[in-house]
XYZ file of C-alpha atoms in Angstrom:
746
model
C 0.138 0.119 0.432
C 3.190 2.411 0.716
C 4.895 1.770 -2.459
C 1.072 2.316 -4.235
C 0.620 5.619 -2.637
C 4.268 7.204 -3.357
C 3.582 6.045 -6.791
C 0.697 7.954 -7.109
C 2.343 10.662 -5.673
C 5.408 9.981 -7.655
C 3.012 10.493 -11.364
C 0.594 13.772 -9.372
C 3.817 15.075 -8.957
C 5.787 14.089 -13.008
C 1.700 15.471 -14.009
C 2.484 19.185 -12.316
C 6.216 19.096 -12.970
C 5.137 18.846 -16.169
C 2.234 20.912 -16.298
C 3.932 24.071 -15.016
C 7.880 23.991 -15.635
C 9.209 25.340 -12.259
C 5.577 26.050 -10.280
C 6.506 29.794 -11.948
C 2.389 29.936 -13.016
C 1.093 28.783 -9.558
C 3.865 30.168 -7.305
C 2.949 33.406 -9.150
C -1.185 32.865 -8.473
C -0.478 31.555 -4.636
C 2.155 34.830 -3.531
C -0.753 37.456 -5.042
C -3.722 36.055 -3.751
C -1.708 35.557 -0.649
C -0.222 38.848 -0.560
C -4.069 40.295 -1.139
C -5.663 38.468 1.166
C -3.050 39.238 4.423
C -3.412 42.769 2.821
C -6.843 42.238 3.351
C -6.712 40.509 7.069
C -4.820 43.357 8.548
C -6.971 46.310 6.943
C -9.742 44.595 8.440
C -8.412 44.464 11.393
C -7.271 48.396 11.674
C -11.566 48.735 10.513
C -10.326 50.631 6.675
C -13.727 50.475 4.685
C -13.995 49.161 2.030
C -12.483 51.105 -0.105
C -9.607 50.655 1.279
C -9.707 47.421 1.273
C -10.334 47.138 -2.629
C -7.284 49.460 -2.666
C -4.919 47.510 -0.563
C -6.241 44.830 -3.624
C -4.645 45.924 -5.697
C -1.709 47.399 -4.316
C -1.181 44.131 -3.351
C -1.064 42.857 -6.868
C 0.604 44.915 -8.052
C 3.689 44.944 -5.660
C 3.530 40.916 -6.246
C 3.759 40.890 -10.175
C 5.722 44.311 -11.196
C 8.565 42.259 -9.754
C 10.540 40.565 -12.028
C 14.546 39.992 -11.178
C 16.090 36.777 -9.937
C 17.723 36.867 -7.217
C 16.016 37.269 -3.253
C 17.866 40.682 -3.020
C 17.170 42.410 -6.283
C 13.532 42.105 -5.663
C 14.259 43.671 -1.998
C 15.596 46.307 -3.370
C 13.004 47.323 -6.166
C 10.393 46.908 -3.508
C 11.412 48.823 -1.097
C 11.841 51.514 -4.066
C 8.468 50.982 -5.290
C 7.238 52.334 -2.282
C 7.865 55.203 -1.955
C 6.815 55.540 -5.980
C 3.749 54.042 -5.439
C 3.484 56.528 -2.493
C 4.097 59.958 -5.094
C 2.048 58.570 -8.165
C -1.704 57.657 -5.454
C -0.586 61.419 -4.299
C -0.126 62.289 -7.197
C -3.636 61.176 -8.904
C -5.968 62.042 -5.957
C -4.208 65.877 -6.235
C -4.776 66.159 -10.363
C -8.124 63.960 -10.688
C -9.900 67.304 -10.174
C -8.140 68.779 -12.348
C -9.076 68.053 -15.874
C -6.519 68.903 -18.817
C -3.262 69.062 -16.025
C -4.170 65.403 -14.870
C -4.878 63.628 -18.429
C -1.328 65.431 -19.429
C 0.487 64.187 -16.476
C -1.128 60.842 -17.340
C 0.366 60.692 -20.631
C 4.011 61.845 -19.078
C 3.671 59.466 -16.726
C 2.546 57.116 -19.138
C 5.946 57.695 -21.347
C 8.177 57.367 -18.816
C 7.110 53.924 -17.029
C 7.521 52.597 -20.935
C 10.602 54.687 -21.680
C 11.554 52.934 -17.693
C 12.292 49.254 -19.455
C 15.787 50.245 -21.521
C 16.519 49.742 -17.508
C 15.642 46.252 -17.194
C 14.172 44.254 -14.373
C 13.985 47.075 -11.781
C 13.470 50.165 -14.461
C 10.011 48.132 -15.733
C 9.136 47.116 -12.715
C 9.178 51.100 -11.518
C 7.544 52.144 -14.489
C 4.826 49.351 -13.771
C 3.967 50.348 -10.547
C 3.898 54.682 -10.639
C 1.359 53.545 -13.457
C -0.756 50.623 -11.699
C -0.679 52.924 -8.677
C -1.725 56.109 -10.190
C -4.582 53.820 -12.348
C -5.977 52.569 -8.402
C -6.122 56.435 -7.258
C -9.062 56.407 -9.932
C -10.574 53.716 -10.139
C -11.085 54.039 -6.035
C -11.340 58.256 -6.287
C -9.099 58.937 -4.425
C -9.210 62.286 -2.524
C -6.668 64.175 -0.956
C -7.575 64.129 2.238
C -8.074 60.661 1.858
C -3.893 60.520 1.140
C -2.867 59.082 5.369
C -4.760 56.366 5.221
C -4.684 55.380 1.577
C -0.938 55.813 1.467
C -1.341 53.251 4.726
C -2.993 50.860 3.118
C -0.628 50.609 -0.031
C 2.265 50.679 2.801
C 0.294 47.544 4.560
C 0.316 45.752 0.678
C 4.024 46.182 0.062
C 5.049 44.910 3.648
C 2.788 42.144 2.529
C 4.124 40.843 -0.576
C 7.457 41.219 0.583
C 6.111 38.721 3.886
C 4.401 36.212 1.363
C 8.101 36.857 -1.346
C 10.659 36.709 1.249
C 8.694 33.900 3.933
C 5.610 32.550 2.392
C 6.495 31.395 -0.529
C 10.138 32.102 -2.002
C 11.706 31.095 -4.909
C 15.421 31.407 -5.184
C 16.564 30.461 -8.770
C 18.460 27.429 -7.280
C 15.128 26.240 -6.368
C 13.088 27.678 -9.697
C 16.385 25.493 -11.669
C 15.758 22.466 -9.184
C 12.294 22.754 -10.090
C 12.946 23.057 -13.894
C 15.160 19.932 -14.049
C 12.241 18.025 -12.425
C 9.502 19.348 -15.384
C 12.538 17.972 -17.958
C 12.163 14.862 -16.800
C 8.544 14.796 -16.294
C 8.350 15.998 -20.329
C 10.974 13.709 -21.801
C 8.760 10.832 -20.229
C 5.807 12.301 -22.179
C 7.827 12.770 -24.578
C 8.652 8.509 -24.418
C 5.512 7.765 -23.947
C 4.492 9.414 -26.607
C 7.104 7.447 -28.779
C 5.508 4.793 -27.651
C 2.286 6.003 -28.853
C 3.763 6.323 -32.442
C 5.369 2.760 -32.246
C 2.002 1.168 -31.077
C -0.731 3.426 -33.464
C -2.634 2.116 -36.521
C -1.784 3.612 -39.323
C -5.885 5.565 -39.486
C -4.429 6.978 -35.511
C -1.035 8.206 -37.291
C -1.524 11.229 -37.845
C -2.967 11.618 -34.129
C -0.208 9.837 -33.194
C 2.481 12.158 -34.881
C 0.840 14.844 -32.987
C 1.482 13.743 -29.990
C 4.913 13.244 -30.703
C 5.373 17.186 -32.498
C 3.243 18.825 -29.176
C 6.072 16.832 -26.685
C 8.985 17.517 -28.553
C 7.877 21.569 -28.269
C 7.323 20.800 -25.025
C 10.715 19.798 -23.983
C 12.738 22.432 -25.633
C 10.127 24.463 -23.741
C 11.201 23.511 -20.737
C 14.917 22.929 -21.458
C 15.144 26.689 -23.887
C 13.550 27.794 -19.340
C 16.336 25.791 -17.984
C 18.775 27.550 -20.110
C 17.654 31.329 -19.405
C 18.001 30.269 -15.605
C 21.466 28.344 -15.557
C 23.107 31.096 -14.925
C 21.086 32.844 -11.459
C 20.531 29.136 -10.322
C 23.947 28.202 -10.677
C 26.888 29.838 -9.503
C 29.744 27.517 -10.702
C 30.098 28.409 -14.206
C 31.630 24.836 -15.178
C 28.864 23.355 -13.627
C 26.454 25.338 -16.016
C 27.397 24.785 -18.807
C 28.254 20.774 -17.251
C 24.148 20.764 -17.025
C 23.573 23.212 -20.544
C 25.921 20.386 -22.322
C 23.616 17.445 -20.662
C 20.173 19.248 -20.780
C 20.523 19.436 -24.988
C 22.167 15.936 -25.844
C 19.057 14.327 -24.344
C 16.780 16.386 -26.129
C 18.307 16.268 -29.662
C 18.193 11.755 -28.361
C 15.239 11.916 -27.749
C 13.973 14.059 -31.186
C 15.938 11.780 -32.724
C 14.954 8.306 -31.366
C 11.314 9.595 -32.595
C 12.298 10.930 -36.039
C 13.907 7.209 -36.014
C 10.370 5.445 -34.836
C 8.396 7.658 -37.625
C 10.852 6.333 -40.489
C 10.874 3.116 -39.160
C 6.924 2.871 -39.608
C 7.423 5.238 -43.209
C 7.180 3.102 -46.045
C 10.786 5.712 -46.664
C 12.541 8.099 -45.045
C 10.838 10.632 -42.742
C 11.287 13.970 -43.411
C 13.236 15.747 -40.447
C 10.313 18.686 -41.223
C 7.190 16.616 -40.503
C 8.527 17.004 -36.161
C 8.200 20.003 -36.633
C 5.425 20.990 -38.713
C 1.997 21.722 -37.623
C -0.918 19.723 -38.892
C 2.227 17.572 -41.599
C 0.286 14.151 -42.323
C 2.294 11.412 -41.587
C 3.681 9.534 -44.414
C 2.502 6.167 -45.286
C 3.075 3.925 -43.100
C 3.048 -0.140 -42.545
C 3.993 -1.970 -38.897
C 8.100 -3.239 -38.973
C 8.494 -6.294 -41.189
C 10.158 -7.795 -38.635
C 9.710 -10.933 -36.643
C 6.675 -10.402 -33.297
C 9.320 -10.689 -30.640
C 11.472 -7.452 -31.902
C 8.538 -5.549 -31.948
C 7.891 -7.088 -27.940
C 11.534 -6.116 -27.881
C 11.652 -2.567 -29.161
C 8.319 -2.038 -27.452
C 9.590 -3.136 -23.367
C 12.680 -1.355 -23.992
C 10.962 1.848 -24.775
C 9.578 1.580 -21.731
C 12.204 0.818 -19.564
C 13.518 4.170 -21.416
C 10.321 5.948 -19.765
C 11.259 4.068 -16.480
C 14.824 4.749 -16.476
C 14.106 9.006 -17.468
C 10.902 8.673 -13.926
C 13.424 7.132 -11.978
C 16.118 9.156 -13.108
C 16.097 11.583 -9.295
C 15.236 9.486 -7.153
C 18.295 8.916 -5.542
C 17.493 5.331 -5.728
C 19.199 2.907 -8.489
C 18.453 -0.074 -7.468
C 19.566 -3.672 -9.509
C 17.396 -3.522 -11.581
C 17.373 -0.081 -12.500
C 20.719 -0.804 -12.830
C 20.430 -4.110 -14.936
C 17.735 -1.712 -17.574
C 20.384 0.961 -18.387
C 22.971 -2.067 -18.257
C 21.342 -3.690 -21.502
C 19.736 -0.209 -22.595
C 23.606 1.375 -23.020
C 24.625 -2.222 -24.019
C 23.070 -1.329 -27.893
C 25.500 1.153 -29.085
C 27.672 -1.484 -29.759
C 27.158 -3.227 -32.717
C 27.109 -6.550 -31.710
C 23.850 -6.681 -28.772
C 21.253 -5.164 -31.991
C 19.432 -7.663 -32.922
C 18.297 -8.822 -35.884
C 16.704 -6.879 -37.852
C 15.241 -4.047 -40.576
C 18.755 -1.968 -41.008
C 15.499 0.784 -39.512
C 14.538 -0.998 -37.135
C 18.622 -1.563 -35.606
C 18.294 2.814 -35.863
C 15.889 2.878 -33.153
C 17.481 0.306 -30.702
C 20.341 2.978 -31.449
C 18.755 5.968 -30.823
C 17.203 4.268 -27.735
C 21.046 3.142 -27.187
C 22.056 6.955 -27.266
C 19.008 8.039 -25.355
C 20.064 5.864 -22.730
C 23.052 7.667 -22.806
C 21.814 10.943 -22.681
C 20.167 10.207 -19.280
C 22.891 8.617 -17.870
C 24.183 12.096 -18.136
C 21.915 13.715 -17.182
C 21.773 12.106 -13.853
C 25.831 12.072 -13.435
C 25.331 16.092 -14.238
C 22.596 17.097 -11.856
C 22.879 14.285 -9.099
C 26.688 13.524 -8.734
C 28.892 10.361 -9.066
C 26.421 7.212 -9.528
C 26.582 3.764 -7.991
C 29.609 1.656 -9.997
C 29.161 -1.849 -9.463
C 26.598 -3.196 -11.243
C 28.064 -1.807 -14.914
C 28.620 -3.331 -16.823
C 31.860 -2.477 -19.715
C 28.980 -0.552 -22.276
C 27.672 1.643 -19.635
C 31.384 2.028 -17.998
C 32.406 3.235 -21.851
C 29.531 5.580 -21.480
C 30.556 6.759 -17.615
C 34.115 7.458 -19.599
C 32.999 9.122 -22.348
C 30.902 11.025 -19.966
C 33.680 11.363 -18.093
C 35.738 13.040 -20.267
C 32.850 16.037 -21.773
C 32.885 17.038 -18.176
C 36.539 17.472 -18.297
C 36.526 19.237 -21.291
C 33.615 21.730 -20.469
C 35.112 25.454 -19.992
C 33.725 28.314 -19.042
C 33.096 31.678 -22.131
C 31.871 34.983 -22.057
C 29.604 36.153 -24.459
C 30.090 39.116 -26.973
C 27.864 42.686 -26.104
C 25.731 43.528 -29.037
C 25.539 46.539 -30.276
C 22.680 48.575 -29.020
C 20.285 50.970 -31.134
C 20.008 54.095 -29.509
C 17.926 57.738 -30.588
C 13.483 56.703 -31.993
C 15.451 53.064 -33.438
C 15.985 51.916 -29.832
C 12.734 50.109 -28.743
C 11.310 51.652 -25.366
C 11.820 54.961 -26.764
C 9.821 54.143 -30.021
C 7.290 52.317 -27.682
C 7.269 55.110 -25.079
C 6.291 57.675 -27.833
C 3.615 55.224 -29.206
C 2.291 54.406 -25.964
C 1.641 58.001 -24.934
C 0.090 58.818 -28.245
C -2.044 56.089 -28.634
C -3.025 56.604 -24.351
C -3.430 60.496 -25.811
C -6.378 59.598 -27.915
C -7.756 56.914 -25.536
C -7.929 60.031 -22.820
C -9.782 61.878 -25.149
C -11.970 59.048 -27.089
C -12.600 57.870 -23.152
C -13.278 60.676 -21.600
C -16.239 61.395 -24.545
C -17.905 58.094 -23.796
C -17.267 58.421 -19.954
C -16.244 61.297 -17.884
C -16.253 58.849 -15.065
C -14.051 55.802 -16.439
C -11.993 56.764 -19.639
C -9.058 56.057 -17.837
C -10.368 51.754 -18.815
C -9.235 52.794 -22.947
C -5.974 54.470 -21.380
C -5.028 50.704 -19.201
C -6.229 48.617 -22.371
C -4.174 50.814 -24.612
C -0.891 50.596 -22.033
C -1.405 46.884 -21.627
C -1.425 45.879 -25.249
C 1.694 47.583 -26.019
C 3.386 44.821 -23.107
C 5.695 42.969 -24.364
C 4.617 43.336 -28.272
C 6.911 44.865 -31.211
C 4.601 45.109 -33.938
C 1.597 46.372 -35.456
C 0.209 43.051 -35.743
C 1.670 42.188 -32.351
C -0.902 44.225 -31.367
C -3.572 43.940 -33.061
C -3.791 40.330 -31.613
C -3.175 40.982 -28.820
C -6.128 43.740 -29.116
C -8.497 41.322 -30.736
C -8.388 39.257 -27.887
C -8.510 41.319 -24.376
C -11.608 42.208 -26.309
C -12.754 38.927 -26.995
C -11.843 37.889 -23.139
C -13.458 41.170 -21.692
C -17.255 40.608 -23.837
C -16.922 36.746 -21.876
C -15.480 38.124 -18.917
C -19.038 40.389 -18.764
C -21.609 38.404 -18.331
C -19.248 35.961 -16.086
C -18.860 39.500 -13.815
C -22.978 39.645 -14.323
C -23.791 36.566 -13.224
C -20.741 36.513 -10.540
C -22.347 39.731 -9.220
C -25.856 38.964 -8.986
C -24.629 35.936 -7.162
C -23.211 37.323 -4.457
C -24.924 40.932 -3.876
C -23.379 42.584 -0.916
C -21.745 39.883 0.380
C -18.228 41.431 1.014
C -16.232 38.411 1.985
C -17.925 36.101 -0.506
C -16.697 38.563 -2.829
C -13.268 39.174 -1.715
C -12.918 35.190 -1.508
C -13.991 35.238 -5.312
C -12.121 37.999 -6.238
C -8.754 35.869 -4.935
C -9.701 32.997 -6.782
C -9.840 34.965 -9.788
C -7.387 36.487 -9.328
C -5.217 32.866 -8.843
C -6.394 31.967 -12.244
C -5.860 35.014 -14.069
C -2.081 34.458 -12.940
C -2.092 30.714 -13.719
C -3.532 31.240 -16.882
C -1.283 34.221 -18.298
C 1.412 32.284 -19.357
C -1.320 30.078 -21.640
C -4.234 32.334 -22.703
C -3.824 35.913 -22.733
C -7.907 35.679 -23.735
C -8.368 34.075 -20.401
C -6.589 36.349 -17.831
C -8.773 38.953 -19.996
C -11.636 37.543 -19.340
C -10.433 36.309 -15.167
C -9.940 39.927 -15.515
C -13.264 41.258 -16.135
C -15.003 39.495 -14.159
C -13.069 40.536 -11.232
C -13.591 44.613 -12.115
C -17.238 43.305 -11.867
C -17.470 41.663 -8.835
C -15.059 45.072 -7.106
C -17.413 47.418 -8.593
C -20.093 45.338 -6.045
C -18.101 45.910 -4.130
C -18.026 49.735 -4.077
C -21.252 49.489 -5.150
C -20.932 50.717 -8.423
C -22.007 47.801 -10.001
C -24.441 48.017 -12.713
C -24.429 46.097 -16.486
C -24.383 49.969 -17.837
C -20.736 49.276 -16.317
C -19.378 47.066 -17.529
C -20.675 47.449 -20.938
C -18.903 50.444 -20.388
C -15.514 48.773 -20.539
C -16.807 46.132 -23.049
C -16.694 49.943 -25.528
C -14.135 51.383 -23.780
C -11.799 48.058 -24.255
C -12.232 48.285 -28.114
C -11.553 51.984 -28.024
C -8.116 51.199 -25.957
C -7.269 48.670 -28.092
C -8.275 50.830 -31.461
C -6.144 53.468 -30.182
C -2.983 51.688 -30.206
C -3.579 49.709 -33.243
C -3.691 52.961 -34.608
C -0.707 54.719 -32.767
C 1.022 51.571 -33.802
C 0.008 51.557 -36.893
C 0.830 55.784 -37.689
C 3.726 56.948 -35.313
C 7.411 54.966 -36.142
C 5.596 52.098 -36.685
C 6.608 48.654 -36.841
C 5.480 46.459 -39.516
C 4.699 43.036 -39.003
C 6.422 41.939 -42.241
C 9.279 44.038 -41.380
C 9.417 42.343 -38.355
C 9.286 39.401 -39.217
C 12.059 39.881 -41.015
C 14.157 41.215 -39.443
C 13.784 38.378 -36.540
C 13.979 35.690 -39.476
C 17.983 37.491 -40.412
C 18.951 36.925 -36.860
C 17.922 33.188 -37.566
C 19.543 32.848 -40.314
C 22.304 34.597 -39.579
C 22.938 32.525 -36.093
C 21.979 29.232 -38.024
C 25.596 29.542 -40.540
C 27.188 31.026 -36.956
C 26.145 27.005 -35.140
C 27.221 25.491 -39.019
C 30.498 27.190 -39.778
C 31.780 26.909 -36.214
C 30.265 23.531 -35.861
C 31.382 21.793 -39.324
C 34.772 23.931 -39.027
C 35.386 22.120 -35.322
C 35.047 19.036 -36.594
C 36.862 19.286 -39.341
C 40.099 19.353 -37.175
C 39.713 23.646 -36.124
C 40.170 25.771 -33.000
C 37.282 24.811 -30.476
C 34.391 27.491 -30.440
C 31.982 28.352 -27.588
C 29.536 26.537 -29.672
C 26.626 25.431 -26.614
C 26.058 29.526 -26.393
C 25.686 29.517 -30.206
C 22.877 27.027 -30.420
C 21.037 28.777 -27.519
C 21.257 31.707 -29.188
C 19.618 30.409 -32.282
C 17.856 27.939 -30.004
C 16.063 31.904 -28.879
C 16.492 33.840 -32.025
C 13.848 30.852 -33.741
C 11.814 31.475 -30.559
C 11.640 35.637 -30.611
C 11.240 34.594 -34.736
C 8.473 32.623 -33.930
C 6.176 34.635 -31.458
C 6.263 38.035 -33.826
C 4.755 35.188 -36.584
C 2.085 35.550 -34.766
C 0.046 38.060 -36.513
C 0.168 35.992 -39.617
C -0.620 32.204 -38.399
C -3.874 33.554 -35.793
C -6.658 31.236 -36.889
C -8.291 34.943 -38.119
C -5.504 35.686 -40.191
C -7.540 36.604 -43.722
C -4.597 36.270 -45.787
C -4.653 31.885 -45.624
C -1.422 31.813 -47.604
C 0.717 34.094 -46.115
C -0.573 31.768 -43.176
C 0.243 28.627 -44.368
C 3.932 30.228 -45.050
C 4.891 32.063 -41.933
C 4.249 28.623 -40.866
C 5.484 26.876 -43.019
C 9.381 28.885 -43.006
C 9.154 28.482 -39.021
C 8.876 24.872 -39.200
C 12.238 23.916 -41.982
C 13.797 26.475 -39.503
C 13.248 24.457 -36.264
C 14.163 21.518 -38.477
C 17.352 23.548 -39.113
C 17.989 24.032 -35.984
C 17.928 20.093 -34.842
C 20.203 19.971 -37.260
C 22.779 22.424 -36.527
C 22.517 21.772 -32.468
C 23.071 18.044 -33.354
C 26.322 19.203 -35.286
C 26.765 21.722 -32.870
C 26.713 18.950 -29.753
C 28.495 16.173 -32.012
C 31.578 18.788 -31.949
C 32.136 18.884 -28.791
C 32.809 15.987 -28.476
C 35.591 15.609 -30.857
C 38.224 16.465 -28.578
C 37.233 14.226 -25.807
C 35.660 11.255 -27.259
C 38.148 8.267 -28.483
C 36.169 6.722 -31.723
C 35.567 10.536 -32.611
C 38.693 12.437 -35.343
C 38.664 14.993 -36.896
C 37.583 15.015 -40.881
C 39.596 18.023 -42.869
C 36.858 17.154 -45.711
C 33.805 18.127 -43.628
C 34.550 21.886 -44.086
C 34.804 21.926 -48.070
C 30.908 19.778 -48.619
C 29.377 21.782 -46.014
C 30.488 25.228 -47.754
C 28.176 25.556 -49.838
C 25.127 24.763 -47.003
C 26.386 28.131 -45.281
C 26.996 29.885 -48.364
C 23.445 29.105 -49.194
C 22.164 30.558 -45.791
C 23.861 33.620 -46.020
C 22.662 34.050 -49.728
C 18.559 33.963 -48.008
C 19.543 36.630 -45.543
C 20.925 39.078 -47.972
C 17.779 37.989 -49.859
C 16.057 38.741 -46.930
C 17.364 41.813 -45.199
C 17.581 42.977 -49.409
C 14.713 42.415 -51.857
C 16.724 43.615 -54.440
C 20.166 41.406 -54.309
C 20.671 39.353 -57.097
C 22.930 36.149 -54.812
C 21.119 32.497 -55.718
C 20.489 29.761 -54.079
C 23.324 26.583 -55.146
C 22.148 23.081 -55.610
C 24.110 20.250 -57.205
C 25.022 17.104 -56.370
C 24.988 15.306 -52.239
C 27.172 16.727 -49.659
C 27.938 12.734 -49.113
C 29.088 12.973 -52.787
C 30.413 16.076 -52.476
C 32.401 14.375 -49.442
C 33.897 11.602 -51.169
C 32.339 9.002 -48.916
C 33.192 5.243 -49.454
C 29.945 3.563 -50.334
C 31.376 0.567 -48.388
C 31.754 1.777 -44.739
C 29.267 1.082 -42.284
C 25.967 3.249 -41.668
C 27.449 3.641 -38.026
C 30.956 3.065 -38.335
C 32.706 6.552 -38.148
C 31.519 9.357 -36.937
C 31.816 11.074 -40.346
C 28.438 9.531 -41.537
C 26.393 11.249 -38.371
C 27.555 14.074 -39.346
C 27.200 13.973 -43.406
C 23.163 13.072 -42.143
C 22.570 16.064 -40.624
C 24.135 17.787 -43.093
C 22.736 16.752 -46.110
C 19.539 17.422 -44.142
C 20.325 20.576 -43.385
C 21.448 21.386 -47.126
C 18.110 20.342 -47.842
C 16.135 22.406 -45.260
C 17.280 25.552 -46.300
C 17.196 24.513 -50.353
C 13.711 24.697 -49.088
C 13.869 28.166 -47.785
C 14.305 29.358 -50.979
C 11.127 28.635 -52.728
C 8.926 30.163 -49.932
C 11.171 32.772 -49.387
C 11.461 33.957 -53.245
C 14.917 33.473 -53.352
C 15.951 32.547 -56.881
C 17.532 28.948 -57.625
C 20.876 28.964 -59.360
C 21.704 26.191 -62.320
C 23.420 23.346 -60.986
C 26.765 22.839 -61.643
C 27.804 20.633 -63.762
């Protein structure tokens, strides 16, 4: 019974860890709700009226979500600076509330300064956010000069409550967040192996569904890997240890993605295209069960289940004899003599399982330290020796500083001007709709500019906010009718809605807007200002604010979506060329380079491009051809990034791996691929560029490799496969991007 209980708790823990990597959403929700609840409790004991309770709750929410630094010390400094900023802001709001034109001009100036403050990093962003939101708070509760002492006291209580929750009750240190992210990576890796197991067993009519699950699992695993990379610098003070974890995470991700591709190939009538794993909605290739004996298929299924168990128990701290036996068997597939008799494609799957088991072993050593080696087989001992040699060779490096734009070209300056203009329009239009609640239009205009960089992104965000607001109004009407004048019931529902708002915020902006609007309906009820007209007015003000934001973004220093995506596409191509050239150079015998950092920069650039193309791929986009093209290009780039990451990981093995030797011919064979990437980048930057993409013989023929070489006999053969697929994907980019092809060379 105890074992069953532990198993259930472990499965539940893994599911929670996988659904919320690092428990970041849960932490944010609990911390915010706790700060609000503590503020309400203290203010109630002090005899505060409902207006002060609402003000305190809103201030506690702002003081909690505005702070974004990772280190606790930096958070404490920002929170301490935020209190005087909040007090000054609420004081100015109370003083200027009755002075129509002066107050409006100051509000626009405050908005400009708040957005411009983003250029100073997380602290500048937080202080600007606090200044704006607290000024908005003063307008929402109708702050007056006579009530300033008690209002400032409520805000001080809110900041103290936020500090107590942040630093004592629900602390989130970088080390703790990184530990939880590592657990999430293991859980998502196990989920991906489960999806791959379903892919193995899927009937032909179920392949599309099974493939979509593998595709989603691969993307979720990559997302977690990126989150870990972002947290490593703060969460691991030892730079060598951080780079070791980064390396092992990359190894595991690459091995898992390769295993999925090998499984798909083993089920296909022909070689599966890597693009299939990255293009949403791409149909599965024609498939059938592998033509192998039933016992071989059963062994393959058993070993995938064993790999999943190995992943899930990797962090348990208790390997056990059974787990060691499983690990040894899977690692044995790295040797040719241990492979079961089967077609080459199926044997590749067994090899992929062996490589995945090696990556799990390396991940466990990097995260949990030295392990018991008493049950090691020769194959396992050899894998440990390889990992130890790689670990010893990992060293730190400094990243070059990037050139910063200046003047109106600086994104923060441009955004500040745009928001100021849009807010001025929102103030004018909002006051025409309502002289009492015009500030809702300003708030919407402000929010649609947060974390957006192009007109298209602002348009999509405004649409999502309006959609969430409309449904939130309906929910607010229902909740207000149910609650009536029961103050504490309303506050309890407010806390539930705030938790839901923070928990779903990273997943769906529409849902977040829904919960915000429903919560506001309850706050209006508490302030005795609730009516159907008020909630409908909120929809009108929201639509007006979104429209003003779009107009300002389109007319004032505009950044068109095409321009933004082209800039980011050029960055991705530049990073791809850098990773490919550096990896091939090192594989050809050149000097060692910072391949891990280059691969990380490529992944980040691709993530930025993926986010920027959302306006083009959104379901409401009327231009279907552009939507399909954008999805196809991003999928091709993800395919290129996978092969480039694999080349980089292989190149990093070169100095330490006893079976890998440099091959000088690789540099010449890969030269065409690098030139093609640079040609496409030049064409994206200047549509009049005359260069053409080169086509011709395969990379293998350029290298002149021997046909009789075993498939896995030399590392060159594996590198060749990735180079060939990278070359194919790069050439495939030329057509959707309108880059002309050169005539094949004779």
